[in-house]
Amino acid sequence: MKKILVLLLFLQTFFISVSVTKKSISAEDWLSSWNNEMKIKIVNYIDMVTDPKNPGFIPESERFAVFDNDGTLWAEQPTVEELFIIYYAKKMTEKNPSLKNKHPFSRINDFYSNGKFVIKDRRIFDELVGIVHEGMTNKEFQKTAEDFFRETKYPGLNVPLEKIVYQPQLELMDYLRKNGFKVYICSGGETDFMRVISEKYYGISKEQVIGSELVFEYNENTNIMVRRSKLYTDNNGRAKAENIYHRLGRPAVFAVGNVRSGGDIYMLRYSQASEYPSFQLLIDHDDEKREFLYTEADNISLKWAEKYNWNVVSMKKDWKQIFPK
Amino acid sequence: MKKILVLLLFLQTFFISVSVTKKSISAEDWLSSWNNEMKIKIVNYIDMVTDPKNPGFIPESERFAVFDNDGTLWAEQPTVEELFIIYYAKKMTEKNPSLKNKHPFSRINDFYSNGKFVIKDRRIFDELVGIVHEGMTNKEFQKTAEDFFRETKYPGLNVPLEKIVYQPQLELMDYLRKNGFKVYICSGGETDFMRVISEKYYGISKEQVIGSELVFEYNENTNIMVRRSKLYTDNNGRAKAENIYHRLGRPAVFAVGNVRSGGDIYMLRYSQASEYPSFQLLIDHDDEKREFLYTEADNISLKWAEKYNWNVVSMKKDWKQIFPK
């Protein structure tokens, strides 16, 4: 019975791809930075799940999309969160110059070499992460992160941070929302950090951000929430699937991640546990000229993409334009 | 400066209560099961925060309401979740009769005395909780909970479970939604359990339920999520404030809890940390005839209500009708 349904859905998809699709695309081109091959696949899927007469129809209340952030919605060489840690550690030494000669602050300048940001010593970096977050109130954190986003340029590309988001993904998220999808971030990045820009950069409200989280401690006398440098959840790998269920109570049907560490494979795979037709996109960073070129040591994301029939986006081939103009 | 603002807001509230309010209430009576005194307070608040010309205006994206569930949205003598545990333990013995004579299943009948449900031995009950949840898939759990809700009558009141929700709260939630609020549950009850009925009973979608949560384990081969009988978060007391911040990234401005154990005080208090005007409702179970009568040993919820100026709802005095007809 299930096999028949799958076959029907497949046939349906096939028919759409030769008939309905062209109409939808030419009617209003929401995905103008996408080249045709991948665009047709996306539009076919959306046409199917939003058509009440189609057996693959998904009720609007069940239309959830999850996007990883680093390397999926914006560049990650280096990750913006890593830049923030060094930014804030520097701010701390400006306020309190005596820190400058103390470990690990004495090592801050190691993170730059010929104008490039590099984490040579992950241990030192992790020590800074702990110090930076520990004991900050959520308001201080928001303020500091806002300052950071205003003041920082992305190394290598030398542009403000709002210019490192991927234009095709902005279009895709708008297109999904236009079709009744609730768009969530599901990233290894820290939730509160992404919340500072999620609305402004992506149109995603704070409550629709799922990320790694620190332990918070609430004090009812001061009515203040304080951040502890202890992880409450590390939203990577398997935890992405689990946290999607924690937050949404069902799998998201549309899932988008990227090649780098295998961190998104469980999130992509889990979307296939939905009772509805699902769609997976895996971004491959293969564009040395316009963005960055990197691969995975074990190639696990691409292997799973093949095994489970996910759509692999070649940035080089599938994206007409990468960054906003 | 802050004091002046507070004073202005207070004066504003005063003016509204003698002028605008009557218009709003008579215009459309959304809170028909509420008596006038408390209704006016609620309507005044909503009029203030939805009026763009009022200094207390809250942008729609920031309008969040949180409701506790047990004793706030439905009756809790006993809690429905406790009934479910015994229901499921019984089902297990029906499937596997050899369990009947084994501890703790041999004790199931202890939970009923003269047709009343009572937890005499909390230790035995907690053992059953562990056994019931451990290793169930999320789909099995949903199915079982759906069966339970269909088959069960509430002891004492002898009505189906959908008849133990509070009519005034259904009206209040609709009224809030009509005014641009996103209504969340924030309860000590288990999230997945409440999700089974949150949409049907309250119009609250699954992703807007915040509750206690078990650890989930995801298996990518079977693509199945399994429940472990270990707590991931116990959403009571201070954790309610912390989990609201985890989930929403800011305090909710409208918070509703009830007297019983002090479990809602931090949630109510935390709403006052918002930068916007906030509103707190504490339900007092003082209606022996129509519902139940119970108080708190240490009276902490009522003490805090007085200290922090929360609105205390007397079910006897403030609610014309308690259950849906």
XYZ file of C-alpha atoms in Angstrom:
650
model
C 0.000 0.000 0.000
C 2.789 2.343 0.985
C 4.713 1.382 -2.152
C 1.718 2.200 -4.327
C 1.421 5.597 -2.686
C 5.097 6.280 -3.282
C 4.687 5.270 -6.904
C 1.643 7.495 -7.291
C 3.530 10.399 -5.787
C 6.405 9.747 -8.108
C 4.147 9.685 -11.171
C 2.444 12.806 -9.957
C 5.806 14.542 -9.619
C 6.712 13.456 -13.092
C 3.528 14.855 -14.593
C 3.935 18.118 -12.765
C 7.487 18.487 -13.974
C 6.421 18.400 -17.583
C 3.196 20.348 -17.301
C 2.259 22.455 -14.297
C 5.727 23.572 -13.350
C 6.433 25.860 -16.248
C 3.254 27.723 -15.505
C 4.159 28.181 -11.834
C 7.674 29.341 -12.554
C 6.811 31.758 -15.287
C 3.779 33.051 -13.379
C 5.969 34.603 -10.739
C 9.639 33.973 -10.474
C 10.293 33.678 -6.781
C 13.556 31.820 -7.162
C 15.360 34.082 -9.576
C 18.864 33.267 -8.304
C 18.325 29.532 -8.812
C 19.168 27.841 -12.056
C 16.411 25.882 -13.683
C 17.195 22.266 -12.884
C 17.068 22.613 -9.090
C 14.412 25.303 -9.245
C 12.048 22.932 -11.059
C 12.535 20.272 -8.403
C 11.700 22.733 -5.641
C 8.699 24.201 -7.444
C 7.361 20.732 -8.273
C 7.494 19.758 -4.636
C 5.771 22.932 -3.478
C 3.103 22.626 -6.183
C 2.413 19.056 -5.055
C 2.155 19.679 -1.308
C 0.035 22.830 -1.620
C -2.517 21.327 -4.021
C -5.497 19.984 -2.022
C -6.404 17.679 -4.895
C -2.977 16.039 -4.911
C -2.459 12.900 -2.767
C 0.774 14.502 -1.569
C -1.044 17.528 -0.134
C 0.171 18.761 3.262
C -2.237 20.742 5.475
C -0.836 24.212 6.162
C -0.490 23.547 9.900
C 1.979 20.741 9.077
C 4.233 22.692 6.721
C 7.532 23.137 8.533
C 10.921 23.909 6.989
C 14.246 23.755 8.845
C 17.446 25.393 7.640
C 20.866 24.953 9.104
C 22.606 28.348 9.422
C 26.423 28.180 9.043
C 27.237 27.164 5.475
C 23.540 26.862 4.608
C 22.194 30.386 5.086
C 25.489 32.259 5.259
C 29.213 31.696 4.781
C 31.156 29.714 7.374
C 34.836 30.220 6.563
C 35.229 31.175 9.432
C 31.911 30.906 11.272
C 30.465 34.205 12.446
C 30.115 32.839 15.970
C 33.852 32.231 16.140
C 34.474 35.812 15.090
C 32.153 36.965 17.867
C 34.076 35.115 20.572
C 37.318 36.864 19.638
C 35.498 40.194 19.249
C 34.065 39.944 22.743
C 37.301 38.712 24.326
C 38.986 41.771 22.833
C 36.257 44.035 24.254
C 36.906 42.512 27.668
C 40.585 43.377 27.493
C 39.745 46.933 26.410
C 37.577 47.368 29.474
C 40.075 45.670 31.726
C 43.612 46.085 30.274
C 45.188 43.941 32.984
C 43.626 40.900 31.288
C 45.845 41.452 28.242
C 48.784 39.618 29.684
C 46.768 36.887 31.271
C 45.965 33.499 29.779
C 43.933 32.920 27.582
C 43.516 36.624 26.646
C 47.234 36.902 25.925
C 46.622 34.597 22.984
C 43.914 36.590 21.197
C 46.210 37.857 18.472
C 47.135 34.292 17.525
C 43.760 34.091 15.819
C 44.843 36.408 13.034
C 47.549 35.647 10.556
C 48.156 37.839 7.476
C 44.731 39.407 7.941
C 43.106 35.977 7.989
C 41.168 34.554 10.905
C 42.429 31.120 11.896
C 41.859 28.899 14.884
C 45.220 27.278 15.313
C 44.624 26.138 18.853
C 41.094 24.901 19.451
C 41.794 24.444 23.173
C 42.579 28.125 23.718
C 39.541 29.056 21.685
C 37.265 26.862 23.800
C 38.646 28.447 26.965
C 37.688 31.849 25.567
C 34.199 30.594 24.701
C 33.677 29.594 28.327
C 34.903 32.913 29.690
C 32.932 35.011 27.214
C 29.523 33.511 27.967
C 29.826 32.799 31.693
C 27.705 35.051 33.846
C 26.479 37.460 31.168
C 22.852 38.458 31.453
C 20.756 37.850 28.376
C 20.342 41.598 27.878
C 24.099 42.257 28.002
C 24.578 39.445 25.550
C 22.021 40.822 23.097
C 23.539 44.286 23.274
C 27.068 42.972 22.750
C 26.044 40.790 19.823
C 24.209 43.724 18.214
C 27.369 45.837 18.505
C 29.363 43.016 16.977
C 27.053 42.674 13.984
C 27.147 46.413 13.373
C 30.912 46.767 13.674
C 32.272 43.644 12.026
C 33.344 42.902 8.482
C 33.692 39.362 7.229
C 37.345 38.394 6.719
C 38.271 37.347 3.220
C 35.161 38.840 1.634
C 35.601 42.192 3.446
C 31.866 42.981 3.569
C 29.425 43.731 6.426
C 27.980 40.524 7.909
C 24.544 41.015 6.374
C 26.188 40.624 2.985
C 27.412 37.076 3.589
C 23.919 35.548 3.543
C 23.045 33.540 0.450
C 20.647 35.328 -1.880
C 19.122 32.081 -3.270
C 18.231 30.990 0.269
C 16.538 34.312 1.049
C 14.395 33.728 -2.028
C 13.729 30.121 -1.066
C 12.613 31.059 2.455
C 10.276 33.740 1.099
C 8.888 31.282 -1.413
C 8.249 28.716 1.324
C 6.544 31.287 3.568
C 4.413 32.444 0.660
C 3.289 28.817 0.393
C 2.247 28.522 4.023
C 5.471 27.107 5.453
C 6.753 28.050 8.872
C 10.500 28.481 8.403
C 12.804 27.574 11.295
C 16.551 27.707 11.730
C 18.024 24.453 13.081
C 21.723 25.059 13.531
C 24.707 24.122 15.652
C 25.176 27.847 16.307
C 24.059 29.241 19.644
C 20.352 30.051 19.646
C 20.567 33.479 21.295
C 23.361 34.582 19.006
C 21.336 33.784 15.895
C 18.225 35.383 17.392
C 19.926 38.763 17.328
C 19.831 38.782 13.518
C 17.342 36.071 12.518
C 14.466 38.497 11.948
C 16.556 41.186 10.267
C 18.661 38.935 8.034
C 16.206 36.121 7.297
C 12.711 37.190 8.387
C 12.751 34.398 11.013
C 11.388 35.380 14.398
C 13.264 34.542 17.605
C 10.951 31.713 18.647
C 11.635 29.947 15.350
C 15.345 29.515 16.046
C 16.536 26.085 17.194
C 20.223 25.957 18.036
C 22.769 24.934 20.605
C 21.834 26.363 23.981
C 23.618 27.275 27.160
C 22.205 26.689 30.613
C 20.300 29.758 31.824
C 19.792 30.645 35.459
C 16.821 32.710 36.488
C 16.903 34.945 39.561
C 13.455 36.080 40.637
C 14.681 38.926 42.840
C 16.511 40.730 40.076
C 14.177 39.214 37.456
C 17.247 38.583 35.352
C 18.307 35.562 33.296
C 22.015 34.763 33.412
C 23.999 32.651 30.942
C 26.224 29.842 32.163
C 29.072 28.539 30.038
C 27.662 25.023 30.357
C 25.849 23.508 27.365
C 22.161 22.728 27.784
C 22.010 21.194 24.318
C 24.630 20.812 21.602
C 22.465 21.003 18.495
C 24.570 18.963 16.116
C 24.246 15.567 14.484
C 21.643 13.323 16.060
C 20.590 16.088 18.442
C 19.233 18.084 15.505
C 16.630 15.399 14.853
C 15.828 15.112 18.558
C 15.566 18.862 19.079
C 13.291 19.269 16.061
C 10.962 16.774 17.688
C 11.323 18.494 21.093
C 10.397 21.815 19.554
C 7.873 20.948 16.860
C 6.404 17.620 17.991
C 6.835 16.199 14.481
C 9.519 16.094 11.772
C 9.872 19.125 9.499
C 9.016 18.130 5.917
C 11.505 20.473 4.225
C 15.109 20.310 5.443
C 18.193 22.160 4.229
C 21.759 21.567 5.365
C 25.275 21.598 3.977
C 28.423 19.599 3.457
C 31.200 20.203 5.957
C 31.131 17.894 8.974
C 28.127 15.603 8.635
C 26.380 17.791 11.206
C 23.168 18.026 9.177
C 22.703 14.437 8.041
C 20.390 13.372 10.861
C 18.242 16.451 10.418
C 17.896 15.744 6.701
C 17.260 12.059 7.262
C 14.704 12.722 9.990
C 12.570 14.814 7.650
C 11.961 11.558 5.768
C 10.199 10.188 8.859
C 7.267 12.485 8.147
C 3.972 10.931 7.106
C 3.908 13.561 4.333
C 6.148 13.838 1.247
C 9.403 15.505 2.263
C 12.192 17.384 0.520
C 15.900 17.534 1.321
C 18.518 19.957 0.091
C 22.214 19.559 0.773
C 24.427 22.523 -0.127
C 27.805 21.573 -1.564
C 30.505 24.240 -1.262
C 32.160 23.793 -4.620
C 32.539 27.382 -5.755
C 36.073 28.534 -5.114
C 35.651 31.719 -7.125
C 32.451 33.166 -5.752
C 32.418 31.606 -2.270
C 34.656 28.898 -0.799
C 35.687 25.392 -1.718
C 35.690 22.692 0.920
C 34.824 19.031 1.264
C 34.288 16.510 4.033
C 37.063 14.152 5.039
C 34.752 11.120 5.032
C 32.239 12.426 2.475
C 29.420 11.167 4.652
C 26.912 13.904 3.747
C 27.234 13.258 0.011
C 27.091 9.496 0.578
C 23.876 9.806 2.549
C 22.482 12.194 -0.045
C 22.921 9.500 -2.648
C 21.629 6.710 -0.425
C 18.505 8.579 0.645
C 17.804 10.547 -2.528
C 18.456 14.054 -1.281
C 18.908 16.959 -3.682
C 22.487 18.191 -3.761
C 22.911 21.872 -4.564
C 26.116 22.726 -6.350
C 26.723 26.375 -5.509
C 28.675 26.655 -8.722
C 26.047 25.127 -10.966
C 22.708 25.780 -9.254
C 23.103 29.332 -7.968
C 23.167 32.216 -10.453
C 24.124 34.608 -7.739
C 25.473 33.838 -4.271
C 25.442 37.018 -2.192
C 22.898 39.874 -2.172
C 23.800 42.814 -4.362
C 12.450 58.171 34.058
C 11.263 54.615 34.459
C 9.036 55.692 37.355
C 7.468 58.384 35.209
C 6.720 55.847 32.516
C 5.128 53.510 35.036
C 3.035 56.403 36.359
C 1.971 57.348 32.836
C 0.976 53.769 32.115
C -0.969 53.658 35.331
C -2.831 56.874 34.532
C -3.488 55.622 31.044
C -4.953 52.437 32.466
C -7.122 54.484 34.783
C -8.493 56.587 31.951
C -9.197 53.572 29.834
C -11.035 51.873 32.649
C -13.568 54.667 32.903
C -13.928 55.446 29.228
C -12.755 53.192 26.417
C -13.356 49.888 28.153
C -17.108 49.943 28.200
C -17.124 50.494 24.495
C -14.784 47.545 23.873
C -16.714 45.183 26.077
C -20.142 46.069 24.766
C -18.857 46.135 21.193
C -18.258 42.433 21.221
C -18.414 40.304 24.293
C -15.569 37.855 23.936
C -15.341 37.039 27.591
C -18.938 36.140 28.331
C -18.134 33.672 31.117
C -16.116 36.267 33.025
C -17.708 38.549 35.570
C -17.211 42.237 35.062
C -14.519 43.186 37.547
C -11.808 40.866 36.196
C -13.068 41.184 32.638
C -12.547 44.964 32.731
C -8.964 44.504 33.923
C -8.208 42.115 31.078
C -9.911 44.232 28.427
C -8.139 47.381 29.669
C -4.801 45.688 29.329
C -5.539 44.394 25.838
C -6.885 47.781 24.736
C -3.699 49.421 25.970
C -1.181 47.066 24.369
C -2.948 46.902 21.005
C -3.362 50.658 20.604
C -0.440 52.035 18.549
C -1.026 55.497 20.014
C -0.696 54.259 23.582
C 2.790 54.342 25.213
C 2.080 50.796 26.418
C 1.662 49.497 22.845
C 3.263 46.108 22.106
C 4.180 45.250 18.486
C 2.305 42.167 17.353
C 5.490 40.125 16.969
C 6.128 40.559 20.711
C 2.689 39.510 21.951
C 3.154 36.183 23.708
C 0.840 34.592 26.265
C 1.710 31.544 28.379
C -0.842 29.410 30.205
C -0.115 26.674 32.666
C -2.308 23.632 31.929
C -3.231 21.586 35.044
C -5.490 23.700 37.242
C -5.238 26.651 34.840
C -6.781 25.328 31.627
C -8.467 22.209 32.999
C -9.199 20.485 36.308
C -6.365 18.838 38.238
C -7.987 16.763 40.980
C -6.478 14.350 39.917
C -4.271 15.472 37.023
C -5.129 13.918 33.680
C -1.533 12.810 33.233
C -1.744 10.728 36.401
C -4.876 9.051 35.070
C -3.026 8.249 31.858
C -0.195 6.460 33.656
C -2.599 4.096 35.376
C -4.615 3.671 32.154
C -1.509 2.642 30.244
C -0.166 0.389 32.997
C -3.522 -1.414 32.911
C -3.312 -1.764 29.121
C 0.101 -3.331 29.550
C -1.263 -5.951 31.920
C -4.141 -6.691 29.514
C -1.647 -7.377 26.748
C 0.647 -9.334 29.020
C -1.388 -10.873 31.890
C 1.705 -12.293 33.587
C 2.577 -8.734 34.626
C -0.491 -8.602 36.851
C 1.164 -10.287 39.788
C 4.466 -8.508 39.369
C 5.561 -5.357 41.148
C 4.620 -2.523 40.522
C 1.725 -3.670 38.316
C 0.288 -5.702 41.208
C -0.426 -2.373 42.901
C -2.498 -0.713 40.173
C -5.801 -1.225 41.934
C -4.484 0.648 44.975
C -5.020 3.840 42.996
C -8.788 3.556 43.259
C -10.727 3.753 46.487
C -14.538 4.028 46.527
C -14.516 4.992 42.865
C -12.049 7.803 43.591
C -8.572 8.057 42.103
C -5.935 8.527 44.788
C -2.156 8.314 44.800
C -1.478 6.860 48.210
C 2.029 5.756 47.412
C 3.923 8.236 45.265
C 6.913 5.883 45.032
C 4.899 3.126 43.354
C 3.358 5.685 41.039
C 6.764 7.010 39.985
C 7.922 3.456 39.243
C 4.942 3.067 36.917
C 5.743 6.388 35.229
C 9.214 5.119 34.422
C 7.969 1.811 33.029
C 5.169 3.355 30.986
C 7.324 5.796 29.051
C 10.535 3.814 28.658
C 11.198 2.672 25.117
C 7.903 3.712 23.533
C 8.214 5.251 20.102
C 6.654 8.669 19.709
C 4.041 7.226 17.358
C 2.998 4.491 19.797
C 2.772 7.119 22.477
C 0.543 9.392 20.404
C -1.757 6.521 19.505
C -2.026 5.348 23.118
C -2.710 8.847 24.418
C -5.389 9.360 21.742
C -7.088 6.122 22.847
C -6.894 7.275 26.452
C -8.524 10.636 25.710
C -11.308 8.949 23.773
C -12.030 6.264 26.374
C -11.627 8.035 29.685
C -14.078 9.854 31.921
C -12.918 12.239 34.583
C -13.399 10.810 38.088
C -15.605 12.843 40.369
C -17.133 14.880 37.566
C -17.912 11.794 35.456
C -17.595 13.578 32.100
C -15.382 13.023 29.012
C -12.023 14.742 29.355
C -12.811 17.484 26.876
C -15.483 18.664 29.299
C -13.075 19.456 32.125
C -11.486 22.439 30.367
C -12.431 25.840 31.716
C -14.861 27.728 29.494
C -13.622 31.203 30.620
C -10.078 30.258 29.589
C -11.196 29.098 26.142
C -12.770 32.518 25.697
C -9.674 34.285 27.034
C -7.354 32.408 24.654
C -9.584 33.224 21.686
C -9.730 36.849 22.765
C -5.930 36.996 23.014
C -5.474 35.393 19.593
C -8.002 37.793 18.097
C -5.752 40.547 19.433
C -2.600 39.220 17.790
C -1.248 37.155 20.671
C 0.531 33.864 20.150
C -0.825 31.613 22.892
C 1.496 28.981 24.382
C 1.024 26.338 27.046
C 3.786 26.374 29.681
C 3.030 23.507 32.029
C 4.647 20.925 34.277
C 2.763 18.286 32.268
C 4.661 16.295 29.672
C 4.873 18.133 26.361
C 3.981 15.220 24.076
C 1.011 14.255 26.201
C -0.480 17.742 25.982
C 0.289 17.952 22.264
C -2.182 15.140 21.610
C -5.091 17.417 22.594
C -3.690 20.974 22.548
C -5.072 21.795 19.100
C -8.422 20.075 19.590
C -9.142 21.263 23.125
C -7.484 24.695 23.112
C -6.641 25.651 19.525
C -2.932 25.564 20.442
C -0.681 23.907 17.872
C 1.920 21.325 18.897
C 4.902 23.639 18.498
C 3.358 26.079 20.968
C 3.431 23.620 23.853
C 6.198 24.026 26.449
C 6.205 21.332 29.120
C 8.302 18.802 30.920
C 10.178 16.644 28.450
C 11.696 13.205 28.382
C 14.971 12.373 26.695
C 14.371 11.215 23.107
C 16.691 8.949 21.197
C 16.781 9.076 17.444
C 17.723 6.061 15.346
C 18.526 6.968 11.749
C 18.210 3.413 10.413
C 14.633 2.938 11.524
C 14.015 6.729 11.344
C 12.200 6.377 14.648
C 12.295 8.520 17.789
C 12.152 6.596 21.054
C 11.182 7.931 24.487
C 13.428 7.329 27.482
C 12.063 7.500 31.007
C 14.739 10.054 31.906
C 13.750 13.712 32.226
C 15.258 16.151 29.750
C 13.599 19.083 31.503
C 11.241 19.248 34.483
C 9.184 22.295 33.578
C 8.210 23.473 37.035
C 9.121 26.426 39.226
C 12.223 28.285 38.113
C 12.535 26.071 35.027
C 9.322 27.567 33.632
C 10.982 30.978 33.408
C 14.144 29.463 31.945
C 12.286 27.346 29.402
C 10.168 30.286 28.259
C 13.400 32.090 27.490
C 14.868 28.971 25.822
C 11.826 28.678 23.602
C 10.786 32.259 22.928
C 13.973 34.270 23.436
C 12.112 36.803 25.577
C 9.591 36.792 28.432
C 5.911 36.301 27.569
C 3.956 39.445 28.486
C 0.751 37.666 29.487
C 1.074 34.819 32.002
C -1.595 32.650 33.615
C -1.053 30.108 36.366
C -2.810 28.730 39.412
C -2.578 28.144 43.127
C -1.587 24.656 44.193
C 2.145 24.158 44.640
C 3.882 27.424 43.802
C 4.846 25.840 40.472
C 3.777 28.879 38.449
C 5.213 31.728 40.496
C 8.470 32.070 38.573
C 6.642 32.015 35.252
C 4.316 34.784 36.438
C 7.144 36.790 37.944
C 9.309 36.430 34.845
C 6.640 38.002 32.646
C 7.335 41.195 34.605
C 10.874 41.203 33.209
C 9.489 42.209 29.814
C 10.281 45.655 28.511
C 6.560 45.928 27.700
C 3.604 46.206 30.093
C 2.728 42.743 31.340
C -0.296 41.033 32.847
C -0.494 38.190 35.356
C -3.454 36.019 36.285
C -3.398 33.554 39.157
C -6.343 31.156 39.370
C -7.517 30.423 42.901
C -9.448 27.161 43.314
C -12.057 28.342 45.795
C -15.201 26.855 44.284
C -16.117 23.694 46.152
C -19.533 23.452 44.516
C -18.761 23.852 40.849
C -15.127 22.680 40.758
C -12.761 21.870 43.636
C -11.516 23.610 46.736
C -7.826 23.509 47.575
C -5.146 25.777 48.958
C -1.391 25.832 49.238
C 0.320 24.769 52.457
C 2.619 27.801 52.461
C 0.358 30.157 50.503
C 3.345 31.298 48.462
C 1.447 31.918 45.213
C -1.069 34.261 46.862
C 1.711 35.994 48.795
C 3.651 36.645 45.612
C 0.467 37.765 43.877
C 0.053 40.447 46.519
C 3.718 41.412 46.539
C 4.000 41.708 42.754
C 0.497 42.961 41.963
C -0.842 39.981 40.062
C -4.548 39.566 39.390
C -6.060 36.761 41.423
C -9.031 35.020 39.816
C -11.545 33.650 42.281
C -13.267 30.852 40.359
C -16.275 31.366 42.599
C -16.543 35.113 42.104
C -14.980 35.815 38.698
C -16.280 32.942 36.572
C -19.967 32.834 35.635
C -19.561 29.387 34.205
C -16.691 26.952 34.719
C -17.052 24.062 32.257
C -18.321 24.106 28.660
C -22.009 23.277 28.258
